[in-house]
């Protein structure tokens, strides 16, 4: 449904959780509108009516005419799992009282020229309706979708604080909560897919305005604003005024990103169709081959934060990602040995392929098969290797499985077994040969540190680290392949980074081009 009142510039108010205290809300809104208005409308995020059994009493003065709603006001339902008689009676887009409208569970409305997306639910620790989330995903994936001006949610987005210097976060920001556990993944995903210019949210009882963030280098910035609960304490900010020119009136112009704009804090920026670039690190038009609806994170958040491959980590380089599945994703190697050298990584933090679930293992095998076909179409063979150090060292705690996938000309790949066995013999790395089709889990029924190479023949060279008294060389796989291709200097990944030139594109853009090249080649498979 659409509410339409076109205006070149729209000034409006936004309030946090009202909790049924309509008298306090509208008294303040009326005073602000009289002194600083006129404003086109009021948006309310979070819990509006409070307890279901008290909503009728809260609305009664506005239905009888004893009190008036000073502005057109649009509200959400915080807890869709707990039906409210008043909201159900009004229905989506219906009128609760004169000038007071219930937006509904999810959708996109036009208010005074602004495109406003909204999602009810999620407040007070509740979940959101999957069907409602799906409705907004579908809207974002529609032909010609260019984003919205405003996104309204009852919950904060999970990971809102990422990509910020921890020292910049206020000491009193949700002091009683663990920030990695605040908010919902679905809200973070929609904050990317819907491409809002402002994202207003409630549910946490606190005001905080995040520095703006970008979805990619060429997009507008988004500002996330969490609002406090309606209350007497004047130190708590629960009502704010905003003004903006509707996106539709900009004629395609993109507002400049303000100083202090950060990378996008949410991993979906690089991994959703049209989602842009993981904080300016990926082309918006380069859609993932497959989309993952919900990211799995390792339960020990302190590991995820320091892991290169966990999507919630501040070290995650999303611009390298080329394809996303339900359980794993593909990414171009940082400092590739050869063009299209890729990594296959499980989404969840798993130490090695021995730890994968049945679903994860099946998708990994499916990806390997697709990559093998991709390389074969280019006249190349696939050489894959994995290293698992294990143990109790600090390094081992941060191991996140990644399978290196290296394309090699067939004549070069045919010498891989000899090269690994020869170089291994000089370093105490002894291999056993597993027949084609043998899984590592069959050869290693009890998980232990290993180095394994899958040859183009399908056979696997397996080395158990416990059989070598020396410390296993960390770059052993790269070193052997670099020797094999006649470029030993490429064993150092840092020497394989694209070279920036004076006046040329930055490293991130050069790496983005490498990822785009592989994604184009891989798309048919």
Coordinates of C-alpha atoms in Angstrom, one line a residue:
X1 CA 0.0 0.0 0.0
X2 CA 1.1 3.6 -0.5
X3 CA 0.5 6.9 1.4
X4 CA 1.4 9.7 -1.0
X5 CA 1.9 13.4 -0.3
X6 CA 4.7 14.6 -2.6
X7 CA 7.1 17.3 -1.4
X8 CA 10.5 18.4 -2.7
X9 CA 12.0 18.2 0.8
X10 CA 10.5 16.2 3.6
X11 CA 10.9 17.1 7.3
X12 CA 9.7 14.4 9.7
X13 CA 10.0 13.2 13.3
X14 CA 11.0 9.8 14.6
X15 CA 10.3 8.4 18.1
X16 CA 11.5 5.3 19.9
X17 CA 9.5 2.7 21.8
X18 CA 6.3 4.3 23.2
X19 CA 5.2 1.4 25.3
X20 CA 1.6 2.7 25.4
X21 CA 2.5 6.1 26.8
X22 CA 0.7 7.9 24.0
X23 CA -0.1 11.0 26.1
X24 CA 3.6 11.7 26.7
X25 CA 4.5 11.0 23.1
X26 CA 1.9 13.2 21.5
X27 CA 2.3 16.0 24.0
X28 CA 5.9 16.3 23.1
X29 CA 5.4 15.8 19.4
X30 CA 2.7 18.5 19.4
X31 CA 5.0 21.0 21.2
X32 CA 7.9 20.3 18.9
X33 CA 5.8 20.6 15.8
X34 CA 4.3 23.9 17.0
X35 CA 7.7 25.4 17.8
X36 CA 9.9 23.9 15.0
X37 CA 7.5 22.6 12.4
X38 CA 5.6 21.9 10.4
X39 CA 6.7 18.3 10.0
X40 CA 5.1 16.0 7.5
X41 CA 4.7 13.0 9.7
X42 CA 5.9 11.0 12.8
X43 CA 7.5 7.5 12.5
X44 CA 7.5 5.3 15.6
X45 CA 9.9 2.4 15.9
X46 CA 9.8 -0.4 18.5
X47 CA 6.9 -1.2 20.8
X48 CA 4.1 1.3 20.3
X49 CA 1.1 0.1 22.2
X50 CA 2.7 -1.8 25.0
X51 CA 0.9 -4.7 26.7
X52 CA -1.9 -6.1 24.5
X53 CA -4.5 -5.9 27.3
X54 CA -3.8 -2.2 27.8
X55 CA -3.8 -1.0 24.2
X56 CA -7.6 -0.3 24.1
X57 CA -7.3 2.0 27.1
X58 CA -4.3 3.8 25.5
X59 CA -6.2 4.4 22.3
X60 CA -9.5 5.3 23.8
X61 CA -9.0 9.1 24.2
X62 CA -7.9 9.4 20.5
X63 CA -10.9 7.4 19.3
X64 CA -13.4 9.4 21.4
X65 CA -12.0 12.8 20.4
X66 CA -10.9 13.7 23.9
X67 CA -7.3 13.8 22.6
X68 CA -5.8 14.3 19.1
X69 CA -2.9 12.9 17.3
X70 CA -1.0 16.0 16.2
X71 CA 0.6 14.6 13.0
X72 CA 0.1 11.7 10.7
X73 CA 1.8 8.9 12.7
X74 CA 2.9 5.5 11.4
X75 CA 3.7 2.7 13.8
X76 CA 5.0 -0.9 13.9
X77 CA 4.0 -4.0 15.9
X78 CA 6.9 -4.9 18.1
X79 CA 5.8 -8.5 19.0
X80 CA 3.9 -10.0 16.1
X81 CA 3.8 -13.4 17.9
X82 CA 1.6 -11.7 20.6
X83 CA -1.4 -10.4 18.6
X84 CA -2.8 -7.1 19.7
X85 CA -6.6 -6.7 19.2
X86 CA -6.2 -3.0 18.2
X87 CA -3.5 -3.8 15.6
X88 CA -5.4 -6.8 14.3
X89 CA -8.6 -4.8 13.9
X90 CA -6.8 -2.0 12.0
X91 CA -4.9 -4.4 9.7
X92 CA -1.9 -3.5 7.6
X93 CA -2.2 0.2 6.5
X94 CA -5.3 0.6 8.7
X95 CA -6.2 3.5 11.0
X96 CA -5.9 2.9 14.7
X97 CA -7.3 6.4 15.4
X98 CA -7.6 9.6 13.3
X99 CA -4.1 10.3 11.9
X100 CA -2.7 7.1 13.5
X101 CA -1.8 4.3 11.1
X102 CA -0.5 0.8 11.6
X103 CA 2.0 0.1 8.8
X104 CA 1.8 -3.7 9.1
X105 CA 4.3 -6.6 9.3
X106 CA 6.6 -5.6 6.4
X107 CA 6.5 -3.6 3.2
X108 CA 7.5 -0.4 1.5
X109 CA 5.3 2.7 1.8
X110 CA 5.6 6.1 0.2
X111 CA 5.3 8.9 2.7
X112 CA 5.5 12.5 1.5
X113 CA 7.7 11.4 -1.4
X114 CA 10.0 9.2 0.8
X115 CA 10.2 5.5 0.2
X116 CA 10.0 4.0 3.7
X117 CA 10.6 0.2 4.2
X118 CA 9.5 -1.3 7.5
X119 CA 9.7 -4.6 9.4
X120 CA 7.7 -5.3 12.5
X121 CA 8.8 -7.7 15.2
X122 CA 12.1 -8.4 16.9
X123 CA 11.5 -6.1 19.9
X124 CA 12.1 -7.3 23.4
X125 CA 14.2 -10.2 22.3
X126 CA 11.5 -11.6 20.0
X127 CA 12.1 -13.0 16.6
X128 CA 10.8 -11.6 13.3
X129 CA 8.4 -13.3 11.0
X130 CA 10.4 -15.1 8.3
X131 CA 7.6 -14.4 5.8
X132 CA 7.9 -10.7 6.5
X133 CA 11.6 -10.8 6.0
X134 CA 11.1 -12.8 2.8
X135 CA 8.7 -10.1 1.5
X136 CA 11.4 -7.4 1.9
X137 CA 14.0 -9.6 0.3
X138 CA 11.8 -10.0 -2.7
X139 CA 11.2 -6.3 -2.9
X140 CA 14.9 -5.6 -2.8
X141 CA 15.5 -8.2 -5.5
X142 CA 12.9 -6.7 -7.8
X143 CA 13.8 -5.3 -11.2
X144 CA 14.9 -1.7 -11.0
X145 CA 15.1 -1.6 -7.2
X146 CA 17.3 1.4 -6.3
X147 CA 17.0 1.4 -2.5
X148 CA 14.8 3.2 0.0
X149 CA 15.1 6.5 1.8
X150 CA 14.2 5.1 5.2
X151 CA 14.2 1.7 7.0
X152 CA 12.2 1.2 10.2
X153 CA 12.8 -1.8 12.5
X154 CA 11.9 -2.7 16.0
X155 CA 15.3 -4.2 16.6
X156 CA 18.9 -3.1 16.1
X157 CA 21.0 -4.8 13.4
X158 CA 23.4 -7.4 14.6
X159 CA 27.0 -6.2 14.3
X160 CA 26.2 -2.4 14.2
X161 CA 29.4 -1.5 16.1
X162 CA 31.8 -3.3 13.7
X163 CA 34.2 -1.3 11.5
X164 CA 34.5 1.3 14.2
X165 CA 37.5 1.9 16.5
X166 CA 36.4 0.3 19.8
X167 CA 37.8 3.3 21.6
X168 CA 35.3 5.5 19.8
X169 CA 32.3 3.6 21.3
X170 CA 30.6 5.4 24.2
X171 CA 31.3 3.7 27.6
X172 CA 27.6 3.9 28.4
X173 CA 26.5 2.3 25.1
X174 CA 24.3 -0.7 26.3
X175 CA 26.6 -1.3 29.3
X176 CA 24.7 -4.3 30.5
X177 CA 24.8 -6.1 27.2
X178 CA 27.4 -8.0 25.2
X179 CA 27.5 -6.0 21.9
X180 CA 28.1 -9.0 19.7
X181 CA 24.8 -10.5 20.9
X182 CA 22.7 -7.3 20.4
X183 CA 20.3 -7.1 17.5
X184 CA 19.2 -9.4 14.8
X185 CA 20.9 -10.9 11.8
X186 CA 17.8 -10.4 9.6
X187 CA 17.8 -6.7 10.4
X188 CA 21.5 -6.4 9.4
X189 CA 20.8 -8.2 6.2
X190 CA 17.9 -6.0 5.2
X191 CA 19.9 -2.9 6.2
X192 CA 22.1 -3.9 3.3
X193 CA 19.7 -5.3 0.8
X194 CA 17.2 -2.4 1.1
X195 CA 20.0 0.2 0.8
X196 CA 18.4 2.8 3.1
X197 CA 19.8 6.3 3.6
X198 CA 18.5 6.3 7.2
X199 CA 17.9 3.2 9.4
X200 CA 15.8 4.0 12.5
X201 CA 15.5 1.2 15.1
X202 CA 14.2 0.7 18.6
X203 CA 14.0 -2.0 21.2
X204 CA 17.2 -1.4 23.2
X205 CA 16.0 1.6 25.3
X206 CA 19.0 3.6 24.3
X207 CA 19.9 6.4 21.9
X208 CA 22.9 6.0 19.7
X209 CA 23.7 7.4 16.2
X210 CA 26.3 5.4 14.4
X211 CA 28.8 7.2 12.1
X212 CA 27.6 6.8 8.5
X213 CA 28.7 3.8 6.6
X214 CA 29.0 3.0 2.9
X215 CA 27.9 0.0 1.0
X216 CA 30.4 0.7 -1.8
X217 CA 32.6 3.5 -3.0
X218 CA 29.9 4.9 -5.3
X219 CA 26.8 4.6 -3.1
X220 CA 25.1 7.0 -0.7
X221 CA 26.0 6.7 3.0
X222 CA 23.6 5.1 5.4
X223 CA 23.0 6.4 8.9
X224 CA 21.8 4.1 11.6
X225 CA 20.0 5.7 14.5
X226 CA 18.8 3.8 17.6
X227 CA 16.2 5.7 19.7
X228 CA 15.5 5.4 23.4
X229 CA 12.1 4.7 25.0
X230 CA 9.5 7.4 25.5
X231 CA 10.0 8.6 29.1
X232 CA 10.1 11.5 31.5
X233 CA 14.0 11.6 31.7
X234 CA 15.0 14.5 29.4
X235 CA 18.5 13.2 29.1
X236 CA 17.3 10.2 27.1
X237 CA 16.8 11.0 23.4
X238 CA 13.6 9.4 22.2
X239 CA 12.4 12.0 19.6
X240 CA 14.5 13.3 16.7
X241 CA 13.8 15.5 13.8
X242 CA 15.1 14.8 10.3
X243 CA 14.9 16.3 6.8
X244 CA 15.8 14.9 3.5
X245 CA 15.1 15.2 -0.2
X246 CA 13.4 12.0 -1.5
X247 CA 15.7 9.8 -3.5
X248 CA 13.2 9.9 -6.4
X249 CA 13.6 13.7 -6.6
X250 CA 17.4 13.5 -6.9
X251 CA 17.3 12.6 -10.5
X252 CA 19.9 9.8 -10.1
X253 CA 22.4 12.0 -8.2
X254 CA 24.1 10.3 -5.3
X255 CA 24.6 12.4 -2.1
X256 CA 28.3 12.7 -1.2
X257 CA 29.6 10.4 1.5
X258 CA 30.3 12.7 4.5
X259 CA 33.6 12.8 6.3
X260 CA 34.0 10.0 8.8
X261 CA 32.0 7.5 6.7
X262 CA 33.1 3.9 7.6
X263 CA 33.0 0.6 5.8
X264 CA 29.8 -1.3 6.0
X265 CA 29.7 -3.3 9.4
X266 CA 27.5 -6.1 8.0
X267 CA 29.0 -9.0 5.9
X268 CA 26.0 -9.1 3.6
X269 CA 27.3 -6.0 1.7
X270 CA 29.6 -8.3 -0.4
X271 CA 27.4 -11.3 -0.5
X272 CA 24.0 -10.2 -1.7
X273 CA 22.8 -9.4 -5.1
X274 CA 23.1 -5.7 -5.7
X275 CA 24.3 -5.3 -2.1
X276 CA 27.4 -3.4 -3.0
X277 CA 30.8 -3.9 -1.6
X278 CA 31.5 -4.9 1.9
X279 CA 32.5 -1.4 2.9
X280 CA 33.6 -0.1 -0.4
X281 CA 35.5 -3.3 -1.3
X282 CA 33.2 -4.8 -3.9
X283 CA 31.3 -3.9 -7.1
X284 CA 27.6 -3.5 -6.5
X285 CA 26.8 -5.2 -9.8
X286 CA 28.8 -8.3 -9.0
X287 CA 26.1 -10.5 -7.4
X288 CA 27.0 -13.7 -5.4
X289 CA 26.3 -16.9 -7.3
X290 CA 24.1 -18.1 -4.5
X291 CA 22.8 -16.3 -1.5
X292 CA 23.0 -17.3 2.1
X293 CA 19.9 -16.3 4.1
X294 CA 21.5 -16.3 7.5
X295 CA 25.2 -16.3 8.6
X296 CA 26.5 -18.8 11.1
X297 CA 29.0 -17.5 13.5
X298 CA 31.3 -19.3 15.8
X299 CA 29.9 -19.3 19.4
X300 CA 33.1 -17.9 20.8
X301 CA 32.8 -14.4 19.4
X302 CA 36.3 -13.5 20.5
X303 CA 37.6 -16.0 17.9
X304 CA 35.3 -14.7 15.2
X305 CA 36.5 -11.1 15.8
X306 CA 40.1 -12.0 15.2
X307 CA 39.7 -14.6 12.4
X308 CA 40.4 -13.6 8.8
X309 CA 37.7 -15.9 7.5
X310 CA 34.8 -15.3 9.9
X311 CA 32.4 -12.9 8.2
X312 CA 31.8 -11.0 11.5
X313 CA 35.5 -10.3 11.9
X314 CA 36.9 -6.8 11.4
X315 CA 39.6 -8.5 9.4
X316 CA 37.2 -10.1 6.9
X317 CA 38.0 -8.8 3.4
X318 CA 34.6 -9.2 1.8
X319 CA 35.7 -7.7 -1.6
X320 CA 37.6 -10.9 -2.3
X321 CA 34.5 -13.1 -2.0
X322 CA 33.2 -14.5 -5.3
X323 CA 30.4 -16.9 -4.5
X324 CA 28.3 -17.8 -1.5
X325 CA 26.5 -21.0 -0.7
X326 CA 24.4 -22.2 2.2
X327 CA 27.4 -23.6 4.1
X328 CA 30.5 -22.3 2.4
X329 CA 31.9 -19.5 0.3
X330 CA 34.5 -19.0 -2.3
X331 CA 37.1 -16.2 -2.2
X332 CA 40.1 -15.2 -4.3
X333 CA 43.3 -15.9 -2.4
X334 CA 45.0 -12.9 -0.9
X335 CA 48.2 -12.7 -3.0
X336 CA 47.3 -15.4 -5.5
X337 CA 49.9 -17.8 -6.8
X338 CA 48.3 -17.8 -10.2
X339 CA 45.2 -16.1 -11.7
X340 CA 42.0 -17.6 -10.2
X341 CA 43.8 -19.1 -7.2
X342 CA 40.9 -19.4 -4.8
X343 CA 40.0 -20.5 -1.3
X344 CA 37.0 -22.5 -0.3
X345 CA 35.9 -21.7 3.3
X346 CA 33.0 -22.9 5.5
X347 CA 30.9 -20.1 6.8
X348 CA 30.9 -21.5 10.3
X349 CA 34.2 -21.4 12.2
X350 CA 35.5 -25.0 11.7
X351 CA 39.2 -25.8 12.2
X352 CA 39.5 -28.4 9.4
X353 CA 37.5 -30.4 6.9
X354 CA 37.4 -33.2 9.6
X355 CA 35.1 -31.0 11.6
X356 CA 32.5 -30.3 8.9
X357 CA 28.9 -31.4 9.3
X358 CA 27.4 -33.7 6.6
X359 CA 25.7 -30.7 5.0
X360 CA 28.9 -28.6 5.0
X361 CA 31.0 -31.5 3.6
X362 CA 28.5 -32.1 0.8
X363 CA 28.5 -28.5 -0.2
X364 CA 32.3 -28.3 -0.1
X365 CA 32.5 -31.3 -2.4
X366 CA 29.9 -29.7 -4.7
X367 CA 32.0 -26.5 -4.9
X368 CA 35.2 -28.5 -5.6
X369 CA 33.4 -30.2 -8.5
X370 CA 32.2 -26.9 -9.9
X371 CA 35.6 -25.3 -9.6
X372 CA 37.2 -28.3 -11.3
X373 CA 34.8 -28.0 -14.2
X374 CA 35.5 -24.3 -14.4
X375 CA 39.3 -24.8 -14.5
X376 CA 38.9 -27.7 -17.1
X377 CA 37.0 -25.4 -19.4
X378 CA 40.1 -23.1 -19.4
X379 CA 42.4 -26.1 -20.1
X380 CA 43.7 -26.3 -16.5
X381 CA 43.7 -28.9 -13.8
X382 CA 42.7 -28.4 -10.2
X383 CA 45.3 -28.9 -7.4
X384 CA 43.8 -28.5 -3.9
X385 CA 45.5 -28.5 -0.6
X386 CA 44.6 -28.1 3.1
X387 CA 46.7 -27.6 6.2
X388 CA 45.5 -28.2 9.8
X389 CA 48.0 -27.4 12.6
X390 CA 45.8 -28.2 15.5
X391 CA 47.4 -28.4 18.9
X392 CA 46.8 -26.0 21.8
X393 CA 48.8 -23.0 20.6
X394 CA 47.2 -19.6 20.3
X395 CA 47.6 -19.9 16.5
X396 CA 45.7 -23.2 16.5
X397 CA 42.7 -21.6 18.3
X398 CA 42.2 -19.2 15.4
X399 CA 42.4 -21.8 12.6
X400 CA 39.4 -21.5 10.3
X401 CA 39.5 -24.2 7.6
X402 CA 40.3 -23.0 4.1
X403 CA 41.0 -25.3 1.1
X404 CA 43.4 -23.8 -1.4
X405 CA 42.2 -24.3 -5.0
X406 CA 45.0 -23.7 -7.6
X407 CA 44.6 -24.0 -11.4
X408 CA 47.6 -25.3 -13.2
X409 CA 48.3 -26.3 -16.8
X410 CA 47.9 -30.1 -17.2
X411 CA 51.6 -30.6 -18.0
X412 CA 52.6 -28.8 -14.9
X413 CA 49.9 -30.4 -12.7
X414 CA 51.1 -33.8 -13.7
X415 CA 54.4 -33.2 -11.9
X416 CA 52.7 -32.2 -8.7
X417 CA 53.0 -35.5 -6.9
X418 CA 56.7 -35.8 -7.6
X419 CA 57.3 -32.2 -6.6
X420 CA 55.5 -32.6 -3.2
X421 CA 57.2 -35.9 -2.4
X422 CA 60.7 -34.6 -3.4
X423 CA 60.4 -31.3 -1.4
X424 CA 58.7 -33.1 1.4
X425 CA 61.6 -35.7 1.7
X426 CA 64.0 -32.8 2.3
X427 CA 61.9 -31.5 5.2
X428 CA 60.8 -34.6 6.9
X429 CA 57.3 -34.4 5.4
X430 CA 56.4 -38.0 4.5
X431 CA 53.3 -38.7 2.5
X432 CA 51.0 -41.7 2.2
X433 CA 49.0 -41.9 -1.0
X434 CA 45.2 -42.3 -0.7
X435 CA 43.3 -43.8 -3.6
X436 CA 40.9 -41.6 -5.5
X437 CA 37.6 -41.3 -3.7
X438 CA 39.1 -41.8 -0.2
X439 CA 37.9 -39.2 2.2
X440 CA 40.3 -37.7 4.8
X441 CA 37.9 -38.8 7.5
X442 CA 38.4 -42.4 6.5
X443 CA 42.2 -42.0 6.8
X444 CA 42.0 -39.9 9.9
X445 CA 39.1 -41.3 12.0
X446 CA 40.4 -39.3 15.0
X447 CA 41.2 -35.7 14.2
X448 CA 44.9 -34.9 14.2
X449 CA 47.1 -32.2 12.5
X450 CA 47.7 -32.9 8.8
X451 CA 48.7 -31.5 5.4
X452 CA 46.8 -33.0 2.4
X453 CA 47.1 -32.4 -1.3
X454 CA 44.4 -33.6 -3.7
X455 CA 46.0 -34.3 -7.1
X456 CA 44.3 -33.9 -10.5
X457 CA 44.0 -37.7 -10.6
X458 CA 41.7 -37.6 -7.6
X459 CA 44.4 -39.3 -5.4
X460 CA 45.4 -37.6 -2.2
X461 CA 48.8 -37.1 -0.6
X462 CA 48.4 -37.1 3.2
X463 CA 51.0 -36.1 5.7
X464 CA 50.4 -36.5 9.4
X465 CA 52.3 -33.8 11.2
X466 CA 53.0 -36.0 14.2
X467 CA 55.3 -38.1 12.0
X468 CA 57.7 -35.2 11.5
X469 CA 59.9 -34.1 14.4
X470 CA 60.5 -30.7 12.7
X471 CA 58.0 -27.9 12.8
X472 CA 55.8 -28.0 9.7
X473 CA 56.6 -25.2 7.3
X474 CA 53.6 -22.9 7.2
X475 CA 53.9 -22.0 3.5
X476 CA 54.8 -25.5 2.4
X477 CA 52.0 -25.8 -0.2
X478 CA 52.7 -22.4 -1.7
X479 CA 56.5 -23.1 -1.8
X480 CA 56.2 -26.4 -3.6
X481 CA 53.7 -25.0 -6.2
X482 CA 55.8 -21.8 -6.7
X483 CA 58.8 -24.1 -7.5
X484 CA 56.6 -26.2 -9.7
X485 CA 55.6 -23.3 -11.9
X486 CA 59.1 -22.0 -12.0
X487 CA 58.5 -18.9 -9.9
X488 CA 59.9 -19.6 -6.4
X489 CA 59.5 -15.9 -5.4
X490 CA 55.7 -16.4 -5.5
X491 CA 55.9 -18.5 -2.4
X492 CA 55.5 -15.2 -0.4
X493 CA 51.9 -14.1 -0.8
X494 CA 52.8 -10.5 -0.1
X495 CA 54.9 -10.5 -3.2
X496 CA 51.9 -11.7 -5.2
X497 CA 49.6 -8.8 -4.3
X498 CA 48.6 -6.6 -7.3
X499 CA 51.0 -3.7 -7.6
X500 CA 49.6 -0.2 -7.2
X501 CA 50.9 2.4 -9.6
X502 CA 51.2 6.2 -9.0
X503 CA 47.9 7.7 -9.9
X504 CA 46.4 4.3 -10.4
X505 CA 43.6 2.4 -8.6
X506 CA 44.2 1.4 -5.0
X507 CA 44.9 -2.2 -3.9
X508 CA 41.3 -2.9 -3.0
X509 CA 40.2 -2.0 -6.5
X510 CA 42.9 -4.1 -8.1
X511 CA 41.9 -7.1 -6.0
X512 CA 38.2 -6.5 -6.8
X513 CA 39.1 -6.8 -10.5
X514 CA 40.8 -10.2 -9.8
X515 CA 37.7 -11.4 -8.0
X516 CA 35.4 -10.1 -10.8
X517 CA 37.5 -12.0 -13.4
X518 CA 37.1 -15.3 -11.5
X519 CA 33.4 -14.7 -10.8
X520 CA 32.7 -14.2 -14.5
X521 CA 34.6 -17.4 -15.4
X522 CA 32.9 -19.4 -12.6
X523 CA 29.3 -18.2 -13.1
X524 CA 28.3 -20.9 -15.6
X525 CA 29.3 -23.7 -13.2

